[in-house]
Amino acid sequence: MVIAASIPENAVYELTPVDGNPSSRANLQFVLFFQTNGNKRSAASQSMRDAYYQVLSHYPILYGQLERKVDEQLGNTKVQVSVSQETHSTCMPSYTEFDVDELVSDIQEANYNWATWPQPLLSICPVRRPSTDQKPDDPLAQCVVTWHADGMGLLISVDHSIADGVGIDILLSQWAGATRAALSSNNTEPKTLELPVDFDHASLYKELCREKPQKDWFVEYVDSVDLDQAPTEIGAIMDSDTRSPASVELALRAHVHSLRILPAALHKLYADMHSTATTRHVPVIRLVYALMWQCFAEAASLDAQPNVPCFLNIIHSARKLVNRPHYIGNAVCPMYMRQTTAQLRTASTRQLAQTIGDNMHAISGPHWLATLLMLQDSERYAKFLTVFANPHAKQLTVSNISRLRFFSVDFGWGAPIHATVYPMLIPGFATWLPLCASGGLHILWNMPDSVAERLKNDPRFTRYIEFLF
């Protein structure tokens, strides 16, 4: 059964410059594996498919076609999603199923991720195909379900221009709830869900612009950038890049490194940084932030002058700040910090972690609003991308996926036993998520190979964090 979406004829959803930036030229993919002991397939297969389309029918933008048009006057790309009866039939979200020989228990033990994925599984994952006339041919939402002798694998993929991790988290939770309801009910018809629909980016930003942003040092820093003197782009994704999205994706994916912090190493890090009774308590995750920033900045700046600025960007959800917790789009709250290379070398890891915590607590609506609205300006956004989103940038960006519900989502047979996420392809971007089995952290980190080699030879770093290959 496929439940049709109620779609306004010729609806157009305007996306913001942030949603349309070139770094969004990827499908954001999450993969979860569940252990079901093979006894749930007959009932679950149809219920999951029905619930998938039931939930997605409340989000008509996912039945549209993404269009990118270059604004000749502003020099940037305008992105919109067009929805019509024609796109509803040709761009319907896909749902496919495959039988796979590999056991879910083996996948859990091997801790597969995007760098070590076995070819039989990788070959069935959705990938973006070449597009024509700036219109991708793929559906904006795709799902692959793999059935194993002892369980089930689930890959959900949504165009990153449409949704970020928080948005996909909402879709997954709603889908799981609808599936559980169908499996536990004698009624074969899926229950009607009352779901929020909030894809109108134009009205969101119009509403935000009525508020008073607070201009801070980050906005002022971007404003001070001279594009003629800014670092030259080498390999970063820009509007001027003539390569296909697939080619850019493959080139940048080659620099994603896989790392791991085991529980014993987390305990060791915490103990080393709290060796005296008078030491101020610092959560271990902030110690990880500080250690990564210090070591990464030094590895990327060995030949730099002492006053070179290094940046830390910690990504948080901004839904609560804009009072729209069900907004399914890209609206993150960046917390930026700036230190010079000299400051990072002289500060202790614990002191730096304390400073990070103080700045995290200082995040407010006006500060976030200033940064977000700044990035809507095409000239400012060009400065931001040129300075920060390129391999020469001395910036570490971290996104803690473990704050989301991917690791507890329940379709009717408990939480997943293994999960992984497609890494962001921006240089310096690190995504980490918990290792379901051990409780440690798994890190997917995009960095130049030269920086990775220096980190591998830094005893401060390798005392706690290990490269998997």
Short mmCIF file of N, CA and C in Angstrom, two decimals, residues 114-231:
data_model
loop_
_atom_site.label_atom_id
_atom_site.label_comp_id
_atom_site.label_asym_id
_atom_site.label_seq_id
_atom_site.Cartn_x
_atom_site.Cartn_y
_atom_site.Cartn_z
N TRP A 114 31.82 3.87 6.90
CA TRP A 114 31.86 4.25 5.49
C TRP A 114 33.23 4.05 4.85
N ALA A 115 34.25 3.86 5.65
CA ALA A 115 35.57 3.63 5.09
C ALA A 115 35.84 2.14 4.87
N THR A 116 35.13 1.26 5.59
CA THR A 116 35.41 -0.17 5.51
C THR A 116 34.20 -0.99 5.09
N TRP A 117 33.23 -0.35 4.46
CA TRP A 117 31.97 -1.02 4.12
C TRP A 117 32.20 -2.14 3.12
N PRO A 118 31.63 -3.33 3.35
CA PRO A 118 31.80 -4.43 2.40
C PRO A 118 31.08 -4.15 1.09
N GLN A 119 31.68 -4.56 -0.01
CA GLN A 119 31.15 -4.24 -1.33
C GLN A 119 29.72 -4.71 -1.55
N PRO A 120 29.31 -5.90 -1.09
CA PRO A 120 27.91 -6.32 -1.31
C PRO A 120 26.89 -5.34 -0.71
N LEU A 121 27.25 -4.72 0.41
CA LEU A 121 26.34 -3.75 1.01
C LEU A 121 26.49 -2.39 0.34
N LEU A 122 27.74 -2.01 0.05
CA LEU A 122 27.98 -0.69 -0.55
C LEU A 122 27.30 -0.57 -1.91
N SER A 123 27.22 -1.68 -2.65
CA SER A 123 26.69 -1.63 -4.01
C SER A 123 25.19 -1.36 -4.04
N ILE A 124 24.48 -1.59 -2.93
CA ILE A 124 23.04 -1.37 -2.95
C ILE A 124 22.64 -0.07 -2.24
N CYS A 125 23.65 0.66 -1.72
CA CYS A 125 23.33 1.93 -1.07
C CYS A 125 23.02 2.99 -2.11
N PRO A 126 22.06 3.86 -1.84
CA PRO A 126 21.75 4.92 -2.80
C PRO A 126 22.93 5.87 -2.99
N VAL A 127 23.24 6.17 -4.22
CA VAL A 127 24.26 7.17 -4.52
C VAL A 127 23.67 8.14 -5.53
N ARG A 128 24.16 9.37 -5.49
CA ARG A 128 23.64 10.38 -6.40
C ARG A 128 24.16 10.13 -7.81
N ARG A 129 23.24 10.05 -8.74
CA ARG A 129 23.62 9.87 -10.13
C ARG A 129 23.85 11.23 -10.79
N PRO A 130 24.57 11.25 -11.92
CA PRO A 130 24.77 12.52 -12.62
C PRO A 130 23.43 13.17 -12.96
N SER A 131 23.39 14.50 -12.86
CA SER A 131 22.14 15.22 -13.11
C SER A 131 22.26 16.03 -14.40
N THR A 132 21.13 16.42 -14.92
CA THR A 132 21.09 17.26 -16.12
C THR A 132 20.37 18.56 -15.79
N ASP A 133 20.86 19.63 -16.36
CA ASP A 133 20.22 20.94 -16.18
C ASP A 133 20.05 21.30 -14.71
N GLN A 134 21.06 20.94 -13.91
CA GLN A 134 21.04 21.26 -12.49
C GLN A 134 19.86 20.63 -11.76
N LYS A 135 19.33 19.54 -12.30
CA LYS A 135 18.20 18.86 -11.67
C LYS A 135 18.59 17.40 -11.39
N PRO A 136 18.90 17.06 -10.14
CA PRO A 136 19.24 15.67 -9.83
C PRO A 136 18.09 14.73 -10.19
N ASP A 137 18.43 13.56 -10.70
CA ASP A 137 17.40 12.60 -11.10
C ASP A 137 16.92 11.74 -9.95
N ASP A 138 17.69 11.67 -8.88
CA ASP A 138 17.34 10.77 -7.79
C ASP A 138 16.20 11.34 -6.96
N PRO A 139 15.40 10.46 -6.32
CA PRO A 139 14.41 10.93 -5.36
C PRO A 139 15.11 11.64 -4.20
N LEU A 140 14.43 12.59 -3.59
CA LEU A 140 15.02 13.34 -2.48
C LEU A 140 15.09 12.50 -1.22
N ALA A 141 14.28 11.44 -1.13
CA ALA A 141 14.34 10.53 0.01
C ALA A 141 14.40 9.11 -0.52
N GLN A 142 15.32 8.32 0.01
CA GLN A 142 15.49 6.94 -0.43
C GLN A 142 15.68 6.05 0.79
N CYS A 143 15.21 4.82 0.69
CA CYS A 143 15.38 3.87 1.78
C CYS A 143 15.74 2.51 1.20
N VAL A 144 16.71 1.86 1.82
CA VAL A 144 17.09 0.50 1.47
C VAL A 144 16.98 -0.35 2.74
N VAL A 145 16.28 -1.47 2.65
CA VAL A 145 16.17 -2.41 3.77
C VAL A 145 16.86 -3.70 3.35
N THR A 146 17.78 -4.17 4.17
CA THR A 146 18.46 -5.44 3.91
C THR A 146 18.00 -6.46 4.95
N TRP A 147 17.65 -7.64 4.48
CA TRP A 147 17.20 -8.71 5.37
C TRP A 147 18.30 -9.74 5.50
N HIS A 148 18.64 -10.07 6.73
CA HIS A 148 19.70 -11.02 7.06
C HIS A 148 19.09 -12.19 7.83
N ALA A 149 19.82 -13.27 7.95
CA ALA A 149 19.29 -14.43 8.65
C ALA A 149 18.98 -14.12 10.11
N ASP A 150 19.71 -13.18 10.68
CA ASP A 150 19.51 -12.88 12.10
C ASP A 150 19.05 -11.45 12.36
N GLY A 151 18.66 -10.73 11.30
CA GLY A 151 18.24 -9.35 11.56
C GLY A 151 17.94 -8.56 10.31
N MET A 152 18.01 -7.25 10.46
CA MET A 152 17.61 -6.32 9.40
C MET A 152 18.54 -5.12 9.40
N GLY A 153 18.87 -4.63 8.21
CA GLY A 153 19.61 -3.39 8.06
C GLY A 153 18.73 -2.35 7.42
N LEU A 154 18.90 -1.11 7.82
CA LEU A 154 18.06 -0.03 7.30
C LEU A 154 18.95 1.16 6.96
N LEU A 155 18.90 1.57 5.71
CA LEU A 155 19.61 2.77 5.26
C LEU A 155 18.59 3.79 4.81
N ILE A 156 18.61 4.95 5.44
CA ILE A 156 17.74 6.04 5.01
C ILE A 156 18.61 7.18 4.50
N SER A 157 18.24 7.72 3.37
CA SER A 157 19.04 8.73 2.69
C SER A 157 18.13 9.87 2.27
N VAL A 158 18.48 11.09 2.67
CA VAL A 158 17.70 12.27 2.31
C VAL A 158 18.68 13.32 1.79
N ASP A 159 18.29 14.02 0.74
CA ASP A 159 19.15 15.07 0.19
C ASP A 159 19.47 16.08 1.28
N HIS A 160 20.76 16.39 1.43
CA HIS A 160 21.19 17.26 2.52
C HIS A 160 20.71 18.70 2.35
N SER A 161 20.29 19.07 1.16
CA SER A 161 19.68 20.39 0.98
C SER A 161 18.33 20.47 1.67
N ILE A 162 17.70 19.33 1.90
CA ILE A 162 16.35 19.28 2.46
C ILE A 162 16.38 19.05 3.96
N ALA A 163 17.25 18.19 4.43
CA ALA A 163 17.23 17.84 5.84
C ALA A 163 18.63 17.56 6.35
N ASP A 164 18.85 17.87 7.62
CA ASP A 164 20.10 17.52 8.28
C ASP A 164 19.84 16.33 9.20
N GLY A 165 20.80 16.04 10.09
CA GLY A 165 20.65 14.90 10.96
C GLY A 165 19.43 14.98 11.86
N VAL A 166 19.12 16.19 12.34
CA VAL A 166 17.95 16.35 13.21
C VAL A 166 16.67 16.05 12.43
N GLY A 167 16.59 16.51 11.19
CA GLY A 167 15.40 16.25 10.39
C GLY A 167 15.20 14.78 10.12
N ILE A 168 16.30 14.08 9.75
CA ILE A 168 16.19 12.65 9.49
C ILE A 168 15.87 11.90 10.77
N ASP A 169 16.40 12.38 11.89
CA ASP A 169 16.07 11.79 13.19
C ASP A 169 14.57 11.84 13.45
N ILE A 170 13.94 12.96 13.12
CA ILE A 170 12.49 13.10 13.29
C ILE A 170 11.74 12.12 12.39
N LEU A 171 12.16 12.05 11.12
CA LEU A 171 11.49 11.14 10.19
C LEU A 171 11.61 9.69 10.66
N LEU A 172 12.83 9.30 11.09
CA LEU A 172 13.04 7.92 11.55
C LEU A 172 12.17 7.61 12.76
N SER A 173 12.10 8.53 13.71
CA SER A 173 11.32 8.30 14.93
C SER A 173 9.84 8.15 14.61
N GLN A 174 9.34 8.99 13.69
CA GLN A 174 7.94 8.90 13.31
C GLN A 174 7.66 7.60 12.56
N TRP A 175 8.58 7.22 11.70
CA TRP A 175 8.44 5.98 10.94
C TRP A 175 8.44 4.77 11.88
N ALA A 176 9.36 4.76 12.85
CA ALA A 176 9.42 3.65 13.80
C ALA A 176 8.13 3.57 14.61
N GLY A 177 7.60 4.70 15.04
CA GLY A 177 6.37 4.71 15.81
C GLY A 177 5.19 4.17 15.02
N ALA A 178 5.10 4.57 13.74
CA ALA A 178 4.01 4.08 12.90
C ALA A 178 4.14 2.58 12.65
N THR A 179 5.39 2.10 12.51
CA THR A 179 5.60 0.66 12.31
C THR A 179 5.20 -0.13 13.55
N ARG A 180 5.61 0.35 14.72
CA ARG A 180 5.23 -0.34 15.96
C ARG A 180 3.71 -0.39 16.12
N ALA A 181 3.06 0.73 15.78
CA ALA A 181 1.60 0.77 15.90
C ALA A 181 0.95 -0.25 14.97
N ALA A 182 1.49 -0.38 13.76
CA ALA A 182 0.92 -1.32 12.79
C ALA A 182 1.15 -2.77 13.22
N LEU A 183 2.33 -3.05 13.77
CA LEU A 183 2.66 -4.41 14.17
C LEU A 183 1.87 -4.86 15.41
N SER A 184 1.48 -3.89 16.24
CA SER A 184 0.79 -4.24 17.48
C SER A 184 -0.73 -4.18 17.34
N SER A 185 -1.23 -3.84 16.15
CA SER A 185 -2.66 -3.67 15.96
C SER A 185 -3.21 -4.74 15.03
N ASN A 186 -4.43 -5.15 15.28
CA ASN A 186 -5.10 -6.10 14.39
C ASN A 186 -5.67 -5.40 13.15
N ASN A 187 -5.70 -4.08 13.20
CA ASN A 187 -6.22 -3.30 12.09
C ASN A 187 -5.16 -3.22 11.00
N THR A 188 -5.47 -3.67 9.80
CA THR A 188 -4.48 -3.69 8.73
C THR A 188 -4.24 -2.31 8.14
N GLU A 189 -5.16 -1.37 8.37
CA GLU A 189 -4.97 -0.02 7.83
C GLU A 189 -4.07 0.79 8.78
N PRO A 190 -3.01 1.41 8.25
CA PRO A 190 -2.16 2.24 9.11
C PRO A 190 -2.96 3.37 9.75
N LYS A 191 -2.62 3.67 10.99
CA LYS A 191 -3.30 4.74 11.70
C LYS A 191 -2.89 6.09 11.15
N THR A 192 -3.81 7.05 11.22
CA THR A 192 -3.53 8.41 10.76
C THR A 192 -2.62 9.10 11.77
N LEU A 193 -1.57 9.74 11.27
CA LEU A 193 -0.65 10.46 12.14
C LEU A 193 -0.87 11.95 12.00
N GLU A 194 -0.85 12.63 13.13
CA GLU A 194 -0.90 14.08 13.11
C GLU A 194 0.54 14.58 13.20
N LEU A 195 1.12 14.92 12.06
CA LEU A 195 2.53 15.29 12.03
C LEU A 195 2.70 16.75 11.63
N PRO A 196 3.71 17.39 12.17
CA PRO A 196 3.95 18.79 11.80
C PRO A 196 4.55 18.89 10.40
N VAL A 197 4.22 19.93 9.69
CA VAL A 197 4.82 20.21 8.39
C VAL A 197 5.36 21.63 8.44
N ASP A 198 6.67 21.77 8.30
CA ASP A 198 7.27 23.09 8.39
C ASP A 198 8.48 23.15 7.46
N PHE A 199 8.20 23.33 6.18
CA PHE A 199 9.28 23.40 5.21
C PHE A 199 9.40 24.79 4.58
N ASP A 200 8.60 25.74 5.04
CA ASP A 200 8.60 27.04 4.40
C ASP A 200 9.76 27.87 4.93
N HIS A 201 10.91 27.71 4.31
CA HIS A 201 12.11 28.41 4.78
C HIS A 201 11.96 29.92 4.67
N ALA A 202 11.29 30.37 3.62
CA ALA A 202 11.16 31.81 3.42
C ALA A 202 10.45 32.47 4.60
N SER A 203 9.36 31.85 5.07
CA SER A 203 8.64 32.45 6.18
C SER A 203 9.43 32.34 7.48
N LEU A 204 10.21 31.26 7.62
CA LEU A 204 11.03 31.09 8.81
C LEU A 204 12.03 32.24 8.93
N TYR A 205 12.74 32.55 7.87
CA TYR A 205 13.76 33.58 7.95
C TYR A 205 13.15 34.98 7.97
N LYS A 206 12.00 35.13 7.38
CA LYS A 206 11.30 36.41 7.49
C LYS A 206 10.93 36.68 8.94
N GLU A 207 10.50 35.62 9.62
CA GLU A 207 10.15 35.74 11.04
C GLU A 207 11.39 36.04 11.88
N LEU A 208 12.49 35.35 11.58
CA LEU A 208 13.71 35.56 12.35
C LEU A 208 14.27 36.97 12.15
N CYS A 209 14.11 37.51 10.96
CA CYS A 209 14.67 38.83 10.67
C CYS A 209 13.98 39.92 11.48
N ARG A 210 12.80 39.65 12.01
CA ARG A 210 12.13 40.64 12.84
C ARG A 210 12.83 40.78 14.20
N GLU A 211 13.56 39.73 14.59
CA GLU A 211 14.26 39.79 15.85
C GLU A 211 15.56 40.59 15.69
N LYS A 212 16.15 40.93 16.81
CA LYS A 212 17.35 41.75 16.79
C LYS A 212 18.58 40.87 17.00
N PRO A 213 19.36 40.65 15.96
CA PRO A 213 20.56 39.83 16.14
C PRO A 213 21.63 40.59 16.91
N GLN A 214 22.51 39.87 17.52
CA GLN A 214 23.62 40.46 18.27
C GLN A 214 24.90 40.19 17.51
N LYS A 215 25.47 41.21 16.94
CA LYS A 215 26.67 41.04 16.13
C LYS A 215 27.85 40.69 17.03
N ASP A 216 28.53 39.60 16.71
CA ASP A 216 29.64 39.17 17.56
C ASP A 216 30.92 39.11 16.75
N TRP A 217 31.99 38.61 17.40
CA TRP A 217 33.31 38.65 16.79
C TRP A 217 33.36 37.82 15.51
N PHE A 218 32.58 36.73 15.41
CA PHE A 218 32.66 35.88 14.24
C PHE A 218 32.12 36.60 13.01
N VAL A 219 31.00 37.30 13.18
CA VAL A 219 30.44 38.07 12.06
C VAL A 219 31.42 39.16 11.65
N GLU A 220 32.00 39.83 12.62
CA GLU A 220 32.96 40.90 12.32
C GLU A 220 34.19 40.34 11.61
N TYR A 221 34.62 39.15 12.01
CA TYR A 221 35.78 38.54 11.38
C TYR A 221 35.51 38.23 9.91
N VAL A 222 34.34 37.65 9.63
CA VAL A 222 33.99 37.35 8.24
C VAL A 222 33.91 38.63 7.43
N ASP A 223 33.32 39.68 8.02
CA ASP A 223 33.21 40.95 7.32
C ASP A 223 34.58 41.54 6.98
N SER A 224 35.59 41.24 7.79
CA SER A 224 36.91 41.82 7.57
C SER A 224 37.71 41.10 6.50
N VAL A 225 37.21 39.96 6.03
CA VAL A 225 37.96 39.17 5.05
C VAL A 225 37.99 39.87 3.70
N ASP A 226 39.16 39.93 3.10
CA ASP A 226 39.33 40.44 1.75
C ASP A 226 39.42 39.24 0.82
N LEU A 227 38.40 39.05 0.00
CA LEU A 227 38.37 37.88 -0.87
C LEU A 227 39.58 37.81 -1.79
N ASP A 228 40.12 38.97 -2.16
CA ASP A 228 41.30 38.97 -3.04
C ASP A 228 42.53 38.41 -2.32
N GLN A 229 42.53 38.50 -0.99
CA GLN A 229 43.68 38.03 -0.22
C GLN A 229 43.40 36.71 0.50
N ALA A 230 42.21 36.17 0.33
CA ALA A 230 41.82 34.96 1.05
C ALA A 230 42.56 33.75 0.49
N PRO A 231 42.66 32.67 1.27
CA PRO A 231 43.34 31.46 0.79
C PRO A 231 42.73 30.95 -0.50
#
